[in-house]
Tab-separated table of C-alpha atoms in Angstrom:
chain	number	residue	atom	x	y	z
C	16	MET	CA	0.000	0.000	0.000
C	17	TRP	CA	1.217	3.464	-0.796
C	18	ALA	CA	1.995	5.732	2.132
C	19	LEU	CA	-0.762	8.186	2.907
C	20	GLY	CA	-0.427	11.321	0.829
C	21	ALA	CA	2.136	9.683	-1.464
C	22	LYS	CA	-0.053	8.162	-4.165
C	23	PRO	CA	1.099	9.263	-7.602
C	24	SER	CA	-1.405	11.283	-9.584
C	25	SER	CA	-1.379	12.574	-13.126
C	26	ASP	CA	-3.553	13.689	-16.011
C	27	LEU	CA	-3.626	11.280	-18.957
C	28	ALA	CA	-5.247	11.232	-22.380
C	29	VAL	CA	-6.121	8.436	-24.787
C	30	VAL	CA	-7.040	9.073	-28.419
C	31	ASP	CA	-8.672	5.917	-29.798
C	32	VAL	CA	-9.057	5.742	-33.580
C	33	GLY	CA	-11.446	2.828	-33.998
C	34	SER	CA	-13.191	1.321	-36.985
C	35	ASN	CA	-16.498	2.896	-36.026
C	36	SER	CA	-15.741	5.643	-33.502
C	37	VAL	CA	-12.948	8.145	-32.937
C	38	ARG	CA	-12.758	9.076	-29.281
C	39	LEU	CA	-10.813	11.244	-26.837
C	40	VAL	CA	-10.902	10.432	-23.124
C	41	LEU	CA	-9.097	12.483	-20.481
C	42	TYR	CA	-8.377	10.677	-17.229
C	43	ARG	CA	-7.249	11.696	-13.786
C	44	GLN	CA	-5.086	8.923	-12.387
C	45	GLU	CA	-4.863	8.810	-8.599
C	46	GLY	CA	-2.708	5.847	-7.635
C	47	ARG	CA	-4.422	2.778	-9.093
C	48	ALA	CA	-7.717	4.621	-9.612
C	49	LEU	CA	-8.639	5.941	-13.065
C	50	TRP	CA	-11.287	8.656	-13.299
C	51	PRO	CA	-12.592	9.675	-16.748
C	52	VAL	CA	-13.089	13.438	-16.567
C	53	PHE	CA	-13.791	14.169	-20.256
C	54	ASN	CA	-15.118	11.866	-22.953
C	55	GLU	CA	-15.976	12.804	-26.524
C	56	LYS	CA	-16.554	10.581	-29.539
C	57	VAL	CA	-17.508	10.834	-33.193
C	58	LEU	CA	-19.018	7.842	-35.019
C	59	ALA	CA	-16.927	8.434	-38.121
C	60	GLY	CA	-17.227	4.909	-39.534
C	61	LEU	CA	-13.656	4.762	-40.821
C	62	GLY	CA	-13.933	1.027	-41.463
C	63	ARG	CA	-17.285	1.110	-43.215
C	64	GLU	CA	-15.864	0.251	-46.652
C	65	VAL	CA	-12.674	-1.666	-45.814
C	66	ALA	CA	-14.281	-5.078	-46.401
C	67	LYS	CA	-15.496	-3.998	-49.863
C	68	THR	CA	-12.788	-1.682	-51.176
C	69	GLY	CA	-9.797	-2.373	-48.964
C	70	LYS	CA	-9.637	1.333	-48.150
C	71	LEU	CA	-10.902	3.639	-45.405
C	72	SER	CA	-14.241	5.303	-45.982
C	73	PRO	CA	-13.589	8.722	-47.623
C	74	GLU	CA	-16.479	10.261	-45.688
C	75	GLY	CA	-15.165	8.589	-42.543
C	76	VAL	CA	-11.706	10.051	-43.087
C	77	VAL	CA	-13.171	13.558	-43.374
C	78	GLN	CA	-15.139	13.113	-40.131
C	79	ALA	CA	-12.221	11.473	-38.331
C	80	MET	CA	-9.791	14.239	-39.301
C	81	ALA	CA	-12.226	16.912	-38.129
C	82	ALA	CA	-12.623	15.059	-34.826
C	83	LEU	CA	-8.854	14.655	-34.393
C	84	ARG	CA	-8.202	18.343	-35.051
C	85	ARG	CA	-10.874	19.167	-32.489
C	86	PHE	CA	-9.289	16.715	-30.015
C	87	LYS	CA	-5.855	18.281	-30.536
C	88	ALA	CA	-7.311	21.684	-29.635
C	89	VAL	CA	-8.747	20.192	-26.437
C	90	LEU	CA	-5.417	18.544	-25.614
C	91	ASP	CA	-3.570	21.842	-26.150
C	92	GLY	CA	-5.819	23.361	-23.509
C	93	ALA	CA	-5.878	20.434	-21.074
C	94	LEU	CA	-2.102	19.807	-21.256
C	95	PRO	CA	-2.173	16.223	-19.942
C	96	ASP	CA	1.026	14.710	-18.594
C	97	ARG	CA	0.922	11.975	-21.215
C	98	ILE	CA	-0.983	11.334	-24.447
C	99	HIS	CA	-1.556	7.878	-25.918
C	100	ALA	CA	-2.922	7.675	-29.479
C	101	VAL	CA	-3.786	4.269	-30.941
C	102	ALA	CA	-5.581	2.940	-34.003
C	103	THR	CA	-7.201	-0.466	-34.433
C	104	ALA	CA	-8.564	-2.780	-37.151
C	105	ALA	CA	-9.720	-0.366	-39.851
C	106	VAL	CA	-6.440	1.564	-40.027
C	107	ARG	CA	-4.488	-1.676	-39.575
C	108	GLU	CA	-6.180	-3.449	-42.479
C	109	ALA	CA	-6.824	-0.642	-44.972
C	110	SER	CA	-4.332	-0.203	-47.784
C	111	ASP	CA	-4.379	3.548	-47.148
C	112	GLY	CA	-4.092	3.191	-43.357
C	113	GLY	CA	-0.435	4.241	-43.370
C	114	ALA	CA	-1.229	7.353	-45.389
C	115	PHE	CA	-3.985	8.217	-42.900
C	116	VAL	CA	-1.594	7.942	-39.948
C	117	THR	CA	0.908	10.176	-41.780
C	118	ARG	CA	-1.803	12.744	-42.447
C	119	VAL	CA	-2.858	12.734	-38.797
C	120	LYS	CA	0.734	13.401	-37.724
C	121	LYS	CA	1.111	16.201	-40.252
C	122	GLU	CA	-2.158	17.983	-39.467
C	123	THR	CA	-2.399	17.451	-35.690
C	124	GLY	CA	1.030	16.409	-34.463
C	125	LEU	CA	-0.479	13.256	-32.919
C	126	LYS	CA	1.661	10.138	-33.297
C	127	VAL	CA	-0.831	7.308	-33.744
C	128	LYS	CA	0.344	3.784	-32.956
C	129	VAL	CA	-1.365	1.165	-35.139
C	130	LEU	CA	-1.995	-1.880	-32.963
C	131	SER	CA	-1.693	-5.423	-34.267
C	132	GLY	CA	-4.654	-7.722	-33.658
C	133	GLU	CA	-2.744	-9.508	-30.902
C	134	GLU	CA	-1.800	-6.207	-29.216
C	135	GLU	CA	-5.387	-5.011	-29.398
C	136	ALA	CA	-6.650	-8.225	-27.802
C	137	ARG	CA	-4.039	-8.056	-25.038
C	138	LEU	CA	-4.756	-4.414	-24.207
C	139	SER	CA	-8.507	-5.028	-24.173
C	140	ALA	CA	-7.951	-7.882	-21.730
C	141	LEU	CA	-5.740	-5.676	-19.566
C	142	GLY	CA	-8.540	-3.101	-19.564
C	143	VAL	CA	-10.920	-5.714	-18.167
C	144	VAL	CA	-8.322	-6.577	-15.507
C	145	ALA	CA	-7.933	-2.882	-14.668
C	146	GLY	CA	-11.626	-2.779	-13.824
C	147	GLN	CA	-11.981	-6.278	-12.383
C	148	PRO	CA	-8.665	-7.780	-11.250
C	149	ASP	CA	-10.007	-11.255	-10.464
C	150	ALA	CA	-11.519	-11.755	-13.937
C	151	SER	CA	-11.184	-15.292	-15.327
C	152	GLY	CA	-12.805	-16.308	-18.594
C	153	ILE	CA	-12.854	-15.118	-22.192
C	154	VAL	CA	-12.691	-11.419	-23.086
C	155	ALA	CA	-14.521	-10.437	-26.275
C	156	ASP	CA	-13.953	-6.901	-27.576
C	157	LEU	CA	-16.183	-6.016	-30.518
C	158	GLY	CA	-15.187	-3.039	-32.642
C	159	GLY	CA	-16.520	-1.758	-35.914
C	160	SER	CA	-14.437	-4.147	-38.040
C	161	SER	CA	-13.027	-6.854	-35.792
C	162	LEU	CA	-13.659	-9.045	-32.786
C	163	GLU	CA	-10.740	-9.663	-30.424
C	164	LEU	CA	-10.883	-12.764	-28.217
C	165	ILE	CA	-8.431	-13.530	-25.428
C	166	ARG	CA	-8.451	-15.821	-22.422
C	167	LEU	CA	-7.968	-14.432	-18.902
C	168	LYS	CA	-6.945	-16.645	-16.010
C	169	ASP	CA	-6.747	-15.072	-12.551
C	170	GLY	CA	-6.254	-11.665	-14.134
C	171	LYS	CA	-3.486	-12.772	-16.514
C	172	PRO	CA	-4.062	-12.580	-20.294
C	173	GLY	CA	-3.116	-15.472	-22.557
C	174	PRO	CA	-2.771	-15.566	-26.364
C	175	GLY	CA	-5.340	-13.587	-28.332
C	176	VAL	CA	-6.921	-13.795	-31.748
C	177	THR	CA	-8.626	-11.241	-33.967
C	178	LEU	CA	-11.480	-12.138	-36.304
C	179	PRO	CA	-13.353	-10.171	-39.013
C	180	LEU	CA	-16.608	-10.145	-37.056
C	181	GLY	CA	-17.234	-6.437	-36.512
C	182	PRO	CA	-20.449	-5.066	-38.032
C	183	PHE	CA	-18.618	-3.502	-40.997
C	184	ALA	CA	-16.851	-6.793	-41.752
C	185	LEU	CA	-20.278	-8.456	-41.753
C	186	GLY	CA	-21.817	-6.014	-44.212
C	187	ALA	CA	-23.230	-3.206	-42.076
C	188	GLY	CA	-24.387	-0.412	-44.335
C	189	GLY	CA	-26.155	-2.741	-46.762
C	190	ASP	CA	-29.331	-4.782	-46.421
C	191	PHE	CA	-29.435	-6.725	-43.163
C	192	ASP	CA	-30.110	-10.459	-43.497
C	193	SER	CA	-30.074	-12.028	-40.020
C	194	VAL	CA	-29.851	-15.610	-41.321
C	195	ALA	CA	-26.908	-14.852	-43.631
C	196	VAL	CA	-25.062	-12.788	-41.002
C	197	ARG	CA	-25.483	-15.486	-38.370
C	198	ARG	CA	-24.193	-18.118	-40.796
C	199	ILE	CA	-21.101	-16.024	-41.612
C	200	ALA	CA	-20.415	-15.406	-37.921
C	201	GLU	CA	-20.621	-19.119	-37.103
C	202	LYS	CA	-18.359	-20.016	-40.054
C	203	ARG	CA	-15.667	-17.515	-39.053
C	204	LEU	CA	-15.750	-18.598	-35.416
C	205	ALA	CA	-15.407	-22.238	-36.481
C	206	LYS	CA	-12.101	-21.487	-38.232
C	207	VAL	CA	-10.228	-20.951	-34.957
C	208	LYS	CA	-9.810	-23.212	-31.962
C	209	LEU	CA	-11.444	-21.556	-28.969
C	210	PRO	CA	-11.617	-22.876	-25.412
C	211	THR	CA	-14.981	-23.154	-23.732
C	212	SER	CA	-15.684	-20.679	-20.946
C	213	LYS	CA	-18.490	-20.264	-18.450
C	214	ILE	CA	-17.891	-16.491	-18.231
C	215	LEU	CA	-17.663	-14.074	-21.152
C	216	TYR	CA	-16.454	-10.527	-20.466
C	217	VAL	CA	-17.757	-8.298	-23.233
C	218	VAL	CA	-16.280	-4.956	-24.266
C	219	GLY	CA	-17.419	-2.455	-26.876
C	220	GLY	CA	-20.013	0.233	-27.458
C	221	ALA	CA	-22.488	-1.996	-29.304
C	222	TRP	CA	-22.646	-4.515	-26.494
C	223	ARG	CA	-22.918	-1.729	-23.914
C	224	ASN	CA	-25.992	-0.529	-25.797
C	225	LEU	CA	-27.383	-4.060	-25.784
C	226	ALA	CA	-26.931	-4.184	-22.009
C	227	MET	CA	-28.681	-0.833	-21.578
C	228	LEU	CA	-31.611	-2.133	-23.614
C	229	HIS	CA	-31.786	-5.212	-21.418
C	230	MET	CA	-31.872	-2.976	-18.347
C	231	ARG	CA	-34.873	-1.173	-19.824
C	232	MET	CA	-36.566	-4.437	-20.748
C	233	THR	CA	-36.240	-5.736	-17.166
C	234	ASP	CA	-36.763	-2.365	-15.448
C	235	TYR	CA	-33.359	-2.754	-13.816
C	236	PRO	CA	-32.916	0.095	-11.313
C	237	PHE	CA	-29.210	0.927	-11.732
C	238	ARG	CA	-28.137	2.287	-15.118
C	239	ILE	CA	-24.517	1.275	-14.575
C	240	VAL	CA	-23.019	-0.887	-17.302
C	241	HIS	CA	-19.726	-1.817	-15.635
C	242	GLN	CA	-19.946	-5.343	-14.174
C	243	TYR	CA	-23.606	-5.654	-15.136
C	244	GLU	CA	-24.294	-9.375	-15.456
C	245	LEU	CA	-26.694	-11.419	-17.582
C	246	SER	CA	-27.267	-15.125	-17.786
C	247	ALA	CA	-26.687	-16.728	-21.172
C	248	ALA	CA	-30.445	-17.127	-21.577
C	249	GLU	CA	-31.082	-13.444	-20.815
C	250	ALA	CA	-28.361	-12.317	-23.223
C	251	ARG	CA	-29.654	-14.548	-26.011
C	252	GLU	CA	-33.205	-13.304	-25.499
C	253	ALA	CA	-32.084	-9.666	-25.691
C	254	ALA	CA	-29.860	-10.360	-28.698
C	255	HIS	CA	-32.629	-12.216	-30.532
C	256	LEU	CA	-35.060	-9.370	-29.918
C	257	ILE	CA	-32.600	-6.739	-31.185
C	258	ALA	CA	-31.579	-8.772	-34.247
C	259	HIS	CA	-35.200	-8.979	-35.357
C	260	GLN	CA	-36.129	-5.328	-34.849
C	261	SER	CA	-36.253	-2.993	-37.800
C	262	ARG	CA	-33.736	-0.172	-37.933
C	263	ALA	CA	-36.571	2.319	-37.540
C	264	SER	CA	-37.720	0.575	-34.351
C	265	LEU	CA	-34.214	0.682	-32.899
C	266	GLU	CA	-33.825	4.358	-33.795
C	267	ARG	CA	-36.973	5.147	-31.799
C	268	ILE	CA	-35.355	3.873	-28.619
C	269	GLY	CA	-34.319	6.787	-26.448
C	270	GLY	CA	-30.585	7.526	-26.639
C	271	MET	CA	-30.032	5.267	-29.675
C	272	SER	CA	-28.264	7.049	-32.536
C	273	ARG	CA	-28.961	6.197	-36.183
C	274	LYS	CA	-25.428	4.912	-36.703
C	275	ARG	CA	-25.575	2.727	-33.598
C	276	ALA	CA	-28.981	1.345	-34.600
C	277	GLU	CA	-27.428	0.294	-37.915
C	278	THR	CA	-24.670	-1.819	-36.318
C	279	LEU	CA	-26.407	-3.144	-33.192
C	280	PRO	CA	-28.224	-6.099	-34.855
C	281	TYR	CA	-24.882	-7.396	-36.173
C	282	ALA	CA	-23.383	-7.180	-32.673
C	283	ALA	CA	-26.394	-9.052	-31.274
C	284	LEU	CA	-25.960	-11.944	-33.712
C	285	VAL	CA	-22.221	-12.201	-32.993
C	286	LEU	CA	-22.996	-12.389	-29.269
C	287	GLU	CA	-25.520	-15.176	-29.879
C	288	ALA	CA	-22.977	-17.134	-31.918
C	289	LEU	CA	-20.274	-16.633	-29.282
C	290	ILE	CA	-22.477	-17.851	-26.458
C	291	GLU	CA	-23.199	-21.083	-28.310
C	292	ARG	CA	-19.649	-21.587	-29.573
C	293	LEU	CA	-17.994	-21.082	-26.168
C	294	GLY	CA	-20.600	-22.735	-23.951
C	295	VAL	CA	-21.043	-19.501	-22.004
C	296	GLU	CA	-23.248	-19.443	-18.891
C	297	ARG	CA	-22.777	-15.859	-17.746
C	298	ILE	CA	-21.993	-12.558	-19.496
C	299	VAL	CA	-20.271	-9.723	-17.631
C	300	LEU	CA	-20.150	-6.224	-19.140
C	301	SER	CA	-16.945	-4.248	-18.824
C	302	ALA	CA	-16.938	-0.492	-19.301
C	303	TYR	CA	-13.150	-0.801	-19.157
C	304	GLY	CA	-11.471	-1.933	-22.366
C	305	LEU	CA	-8.732	-0.958	-24.782
C	306	ARG	CA	-8.232	2.616	-23.541
C	307	GLU	CA	-7.995	1.621	-19.884
C	308	GLY	CA	-5.769	-1.284	-20.915
C	309	VAL	CA	-3.339	1.155	-22.536
C	310	LEU	CA	-3.112	3.104	-19.259
C	311	PHE	CA	-2.955	-0.019	-17.104
C	312	ASP	CA	-0.132	-1.389	-19.238
C	313	ASP	CA	1.774	1.836	-18.601
C	314	MET	CA	1.470	1.558	-14.801
C	315	GLY	CA	4.277	0.126	-12.724
C	316	PRO	CA	3.764	-3.324	-11.175
C	317	ALA	CA	3.373	-1.886	-7.667
C	318	LEU	CA	0.334	0.098	-8.811
C	319	ARG	CA	-1.141	-2.698	-10.902
C	320	ASP	CA	-1.146	-5.010	-7.886
C	321	LEU	CA	-3.388	-2.707	-5.842
C	322	ASP	CA	-7.136	-3.267	-5.637
C	323	PRO	CA	-9.134	-0.829	-7.827
C	324	LEU	CA	-12.106	-0.667	-5.455
C	325	ILE	CA	-10.024	0.143	-2.382
C	326	GLU	CA	-7.974	2.675	-4.329
C	327	GLY	CA	-11.075	4.177	-5.906
C	328	CYS	CA	-12.832	4.553	-2.557
C	329	SER	CA	-9.719	6.100	-1.047
C	330	ALA	CA	-9.486	8.596	-3.923
C	331	LEU	CA	-13.222	9.339	-3.745
C	332	GLY	CA	-12.982	9.972	-0.011
C	333	GLY	CA	-10.056	12.312	-0.487
C	334	ARG	CA	-11.901	14.215	-3.191
C	335	LEU	CA	-14.880	14.718	-0.874
C	336	GLY	CA	-12.772	15.975	2.022
C	337	ALA	CA	-12.506	12.810	4.107
C	338	ALA	CA	-9.862	12.687	6.816
C	339	GLU	CA	-7.218	10.461	5.239
C	340	ARG	CA	-6.033	8.665	8.374
C	341	ILE	CA	-9.381	7.615	9.814
C	342	GLY	CA	-10.084	4.944	7.171
C	343	PRO	CA	-7.166	2.593	7.967
C	344	ALA	CA	-7.647	3.166	11.712
C	345	LEU	CA	-11.342	2.360	11.477
C	346	GLN	CA	-10.604	-0.769	9.472
C	347	ALA	CA	-8.264	-2.068	12.193
C	348	TRP	CA	-10.816	-1.205	14.881
C	349	LEU	CA	-13.626	-3.060	13.099
C	350	GLU	CA	-11.710	-6.209	12.151
C	351	PRO	CA	-12.691	-8.084	15.381
C	352	LEU	CA	-16.373	-7.285	14.745
C	353	TRP	CA	-16.074	-8.346	11.094
C	354	ALA	CA	-14.387	-11.639	12.043
C	355	ALA	CA	-16.998	-12.464	14.690
C	356	LEU	CA	-19.972	-12.303	12.294
C	357	PRO	CA	-20.976	-14.931	9.707
C	358	LEU	CA	-19.773	-14.332	6.141
C	359	VAL	CA	-22.218	-12.715	3.727
C	360	PHE	CA	-19.594	-12.389	0.976
C	361	ASP	CA	-16.713	-14.797	0.519
C	362	GLU	CA	-13.743	-14.126	2.777
C	363	ASP	CA	-11.529	-12.368	0.216
C	364	ARG	CA	-14.280	-10.076	-1.049
C	365	GLY	CA	-15.363	-9.408	2.524
C	366	ARG	CA	-11.907	-8.097	3.393
C	367	VAL	CA	-11.924	-5.845	0.326
C	368	LEU	CA	-15.376	-4.471	1.203
C	369	LEU	CA	-14.325	-3.798	4.810
C	370	GLU	CA	-11.281	-1.849	3.676
C	371	ALA	CA	-13.131	-0.019	0.896
C	372	GLY	CA	-16.077	0.886	3.136
C	373	CYS	CA	-13.819	2.304	5.834
C	374	ARG	CA	-12.207	4.565	3.203
C	375	LEU	CA	-15.695	5.944	2.564
C	376	ALA	CA	-16.647	6.425	6.216
C	377	ASP	CA	-15.862	10.140	6.251
C	378	ILE	CA	-17.097	11.211	2.808
C	379	GLY	CA	-20.003	13.141	4.325
C	380	ALA	CA	-17.679	15.505	6.204
C	381	ARG	CA	-18.232	18.436	3.827
C	382	LEU	CA	-21.812	17.696	2.854
C	383	HIS	CA	-24.806	19.568	4.294
C	384	PRO	CA	-25.697	17.846	7.590
C	385	ASP	CA	-29.432	17.837	6.817
C	386	HIS	CA	-28.855	15.889	3.600
C	387	ARG	CA	-25.612	14.089	4.393
C	388	PRO	CA	-26.949	10.493	4.537
C	389	ASP	CA	-28.788	10.733	1.210
C	390	LEU	CA	-25.983	12.572	-0.583
C	391	ALA	CA	-23.337	10.127	0.644
C	392	PHE	CA	-25.551	7.183	-0.358
C	393	GLU	CA	-25.950	8.566	-3.873
C	394	GLN	CA	-22.229	9.286	-4.252
C	395	VAL	CA	-21.288	5.705	-3.374
C	396	LEU	CA	-24.079	3.906	-5.232
C	397	ARG	CA	-23.270	5.597	-8.530
C	398	SER	CA	-19.570	6.309	-8.164
C	399	PRO	CA	-17.269	5.411	-11.078
C	400	ALA	CA	-15.006	3.362	-8.796
C	401	ALA	CA	-14.216	0.076	-10.555
C	402	GLY	CA	-13.730	-3.401	-9.164
C	403	GLN	CA	-17.175	-3.907	-7.632
C	404	THR	CA	-20.164	-5.993	-8.604
C	405	HIS	CA	-23.592	-4.401	-8.434
C	406	PRO	CA	-24.437	-6.177	-5.145
C	407	GLU	CA	-21.149	-4.931	-3.663
C	408	ARG	CA	-21.907	-1.405	-4.865
C	409	ALA	CA	-25.327	-1.527	-3.198
C	410	PHE	CA	-23.813	-2.983	-0.014
C	411	LEU	CA	-21.303	-0.138	0.329
C	412	ALA	CA	-23.940	2.514	-0.397
C	413	ALA	CA	-26.277	1.085	2.252
C	414	ALA	CA	-23.407	0.920	4.759
C	415	VAL	CA	-22.379	4.534	4.124
C	416	TYR	CA	-25.998	5.645	4.544
C	417	SER	CA	-26.179	3.955	7.961
C	418	ARG	CA	-22.813	5.477	8.827
C	419	HIS	CA	-24.513	8.878	8.780
C	420	THR	CA	-27.902	8.112	10.333
C	421	ALA	CA	-29.534	5.512	12.577
C	422	GLN	CA	-32.770	5.716	10.573
C	423	GLY	CA	-33.756	2.306	9.294
C	424	ALA	CA	-35.376	3.382	6.011
C	425	ILE	CA	-32.518	3.172	3.488
C	426	PRO	CA	-33.215	5.032	0.202
C	427	GLU	CA	-34.192	3.132	-2.936
C	428	ALA	CA	-35.116	0.110	-0.841
C	429	ASP	CA	-36.919	-1.673	-3.683
C	430	ALA	CA	-33.949	-1.144	-5.995
C	431	LEU	CA	-31.481	-2.449	-3.425
C	432	ALA	CA	-33.664	-5.505	-2.873
C	433	ARG	CA	-33.159	-6.409	-6.563
C	434	VAL	CA	-29.438	-7.019	-5.956
C	435	LEU	CA	-28.987	-7.469	-2.179
C	436	SER	CA	-30.242	-10.361	-0.091
C	437	PRO	CA	-31.872	-9.473	3.268
C	438	GLU	CA	-28.788	-10.891	5.025
C	439	ARG	CA	-26.422	-8.642	3.087
C	440	LEU	CA	-28.622	-5.589	3.594
C	441	ALA	CA	-28.750	-6.257	7.347
C	442	ARG	CA	-24.960	-6.622	7.436
C	443	ALA	CA	-24.517	-3.345	5.550
C	444	ARG	CA	-26.593	-1.639	8.251
C	445	VAL	CA	-24.456	-3.196	10.993
C	446	PHE	CA	-21.284	-2.112	9.174
C	447	GLY	CA	-22.552	1.450	8.832
C	448	LEU	CA	-23.667	1.727	12.450
C	449	ALA	CA	-20.325	0.371	13.636
C	450	MET	CA	-18.469	2.964	11.535
C	451	ARG	CA	-20.793	5.635	12.982
C	452	LEU	CA	-19.942	4.542	16.511
C	453	GLY	CA	-16.207	4.496	15.842
C	454	CYS	CA	-16.098	7.890	14.125
C	455	ASP	CA	-18.275	9.669	16.689
C	456	LEU	CA	-16.633	7.992	19.695
C	457	SER	CA	-13.191	9.202	18.616
C	458	GLY	CA	-14.067	12.494	16.991
C	459	ARG	CA	-12.500	10.893	13.858
C	460	SER	CA	-9.113	10.751	15.626
C	461	PRO	CA	-7.123	7.582	14.875
C	462	GLU	CA	-5.212	7.928	18.150
C	463	LEU	CA	-8.366	8.120	20.270
C	464	LEU	CA	-9.991	5.293	18.325
C	465	ALA	CA	-6.967	3.103	19.070
C	466	ALA	CA	-7.570	3.699	22.795
C	467	SER	CA	-10.812	1.713	22.561
C	468	THR	CA	-11.924	-1.713	21.357
C	469	LEU	CA	-15.185	-3.181	20.107
C	470	GLU	CA	-15.960	-6.824	20.855
C	471	VAL	CA	-18.930	-8.932	19.811
C	472	THR	CA	-19.904	-12.137	21.587
C	473	ASP	CA	-22.934	-14.360	21.147
C	474	ALA	CA	-24.781	-12.360	23.787
C	475	GLU	CA	-23.490	-8.797	23.799
C	476	VAL	CA	-21.564	-5.966	22.185
C	477	VAL	CA	-18.843	-4.614	24.469
C	478	LEU	CA	-17.208	-1.214	23.982
C	479	SER	CA	-14.045	-0.865	26.033
C	480	ALA	CA	-11.647	2.003	26.639
C	481	LYS	CA	-8.245	2.077	28.280
C	482	ARG	CA	-8.560	3.189	31.896
C	483	GLY	CA	-6.715	6.423	31.219
C	484	GLN	CA	-9.166	7.163	28.366
C	485	ALA	CA	-12.372	6.102	30.122
C	486	ASP	CA	-13.914	9.531	29.551
C	487	LEU	CA	-14.341	8.506	25.914
C	488	LEU	CA	-17.280	6.396	27.054
C	489	LEU	CA	-19.153	9.291	28.608
C	490	GLY	CA	-22.033	11.079	26.949
C	491	GLU	CA	-25.490	10.273	25.656
C	492	GLN	CA	-24.366	10.208	22.020
C	493	THR	CA	-21.894	7.383	22.631
C	494	ALA	CA	-24.564	5.384	24.445
C	495	ARG	CA	-27.043	5.943	21.614
C	496	ARG	CA	-24.555	4.895	18.935
C	497	LEU	CA	-23.698	1.704	20.822
C	498	SER	CA	-27.369	0.953	21.507
C	499	ALA	CA	-28.257	1.291	17.822
C	500	LEU	CA	-25.492	-1.151	16.912
C	501	GLY	CA	-26.619	-3.593	19.591
C	502	THR	CA	-30.214	-3.445	18.338
C	503	ALA	CA	-29.086	-4.169	14.765
C	504	LEU	CA	-27.064	-7.157	16.039
C	505	GLU	CA	-29.867	-8.283	18.410
C	506	ARG	CA	-27.481	-8.231	21.374
C	507	GLU	CA	-27.179	-6.475	24.723
C	508	THR	CA	-24.593	-3.710	25.035
C	509	ARG	CA	-22.044	-2.865	27.680
C	510	MET	CA	-19.274	-0.266	28.158
C	511	GLN	CA	-16.229	-0.750	30.358
C	512	ALA	CA	-12.821	0.669	31.180
C	513	VAL	CA	-9.979	-1.847	31.072
């Protein structure tokens, strides 16, 4: 772990010249945490004609160059510490791709690196790892022209392959024939040897749109794509529905652009074919992909080994004015309580959630006291911190809410019930009330907190203070905080000097 106050931070930029979109993302890197602070894209369709003519789309080149000149102006104002510019399948495969890269350098000064298919697959997999370090399965990154597939095992990428299965390589722009497209997709997948995998991590704008549509279809309460999960049956149902909608019907969906509606049915059919070919049981969406992989690859090993959720919560707390030292102290203070209670997450994830939650314990410090619980809840539930499933996200939000109030009515209760079991929700309340007790008992002082201990037995909750610090236990507020925790744990409470 980095020493407090010593985490490296910098401003980074990635220019991604894809087959369908050209995008600029500005990031703030704080230790292991990556925060996108600016994101702009243009659906230029550079690869629209590569399969037919072997060259980049002339109209796409005009749009891409305009976007890149605009991005260069933004970069000249933002002055990031480092700029990464990469190009993928369309520029790689087009006969005039080299001339395009030369023109970009001449007109904008940007040095674009053209990635090989293997490099693109590896960086996409590293992007998934950046957002979910324990990922194991197959990563599928669908761009406008190509599909990259690579196996991940315990967060380590293996060999990758690239296949001409992007919408443009399947004929997007012409008449859509679902039967013919599906047949082509199956034939191209059959040409390579692919391992089976129960989990498929999917990356790419088209599949993100498919996930958003599934959220609408199921009235899912959290519009957060990262680590959104579908069963194979759910994904196939959504894909089948999309593949058989007319383009006009797709365009009428709120937030769906005309260009995205054109390519989405192709992406749906490729997903269907992949699920069957790989024997997939579960699909996990990753909002992290090639761009985040480029940045992750550039990090030193000490940073890469850190947990993104813990680092993200630490950075979020610091941004919201949290006292930096109280989080680690609170974690140490709560470890006996955590160990004494039955597991509601597996042991490894439980330790991560304890550490991450304690980094969030003080995020309400600079929020209006009348609205602090609700504002802190909202910040945590919808934060961009990576490395958390949706149930874990809901768990931390519920805990932070209870950290700031003893009221039992947690916001968005029906939404939380969609992803949290009653046992996990009850534990989140206990966690929050215990953090509330620790912070208020000590006045958020690590030294004073260390002068006390919290113990849980089968019958009672015991708050102890060193004899020389026994005055910590005085006061109605301390008694109320301990009583609330005891009620949540269904145990008697007791205070003592030792």
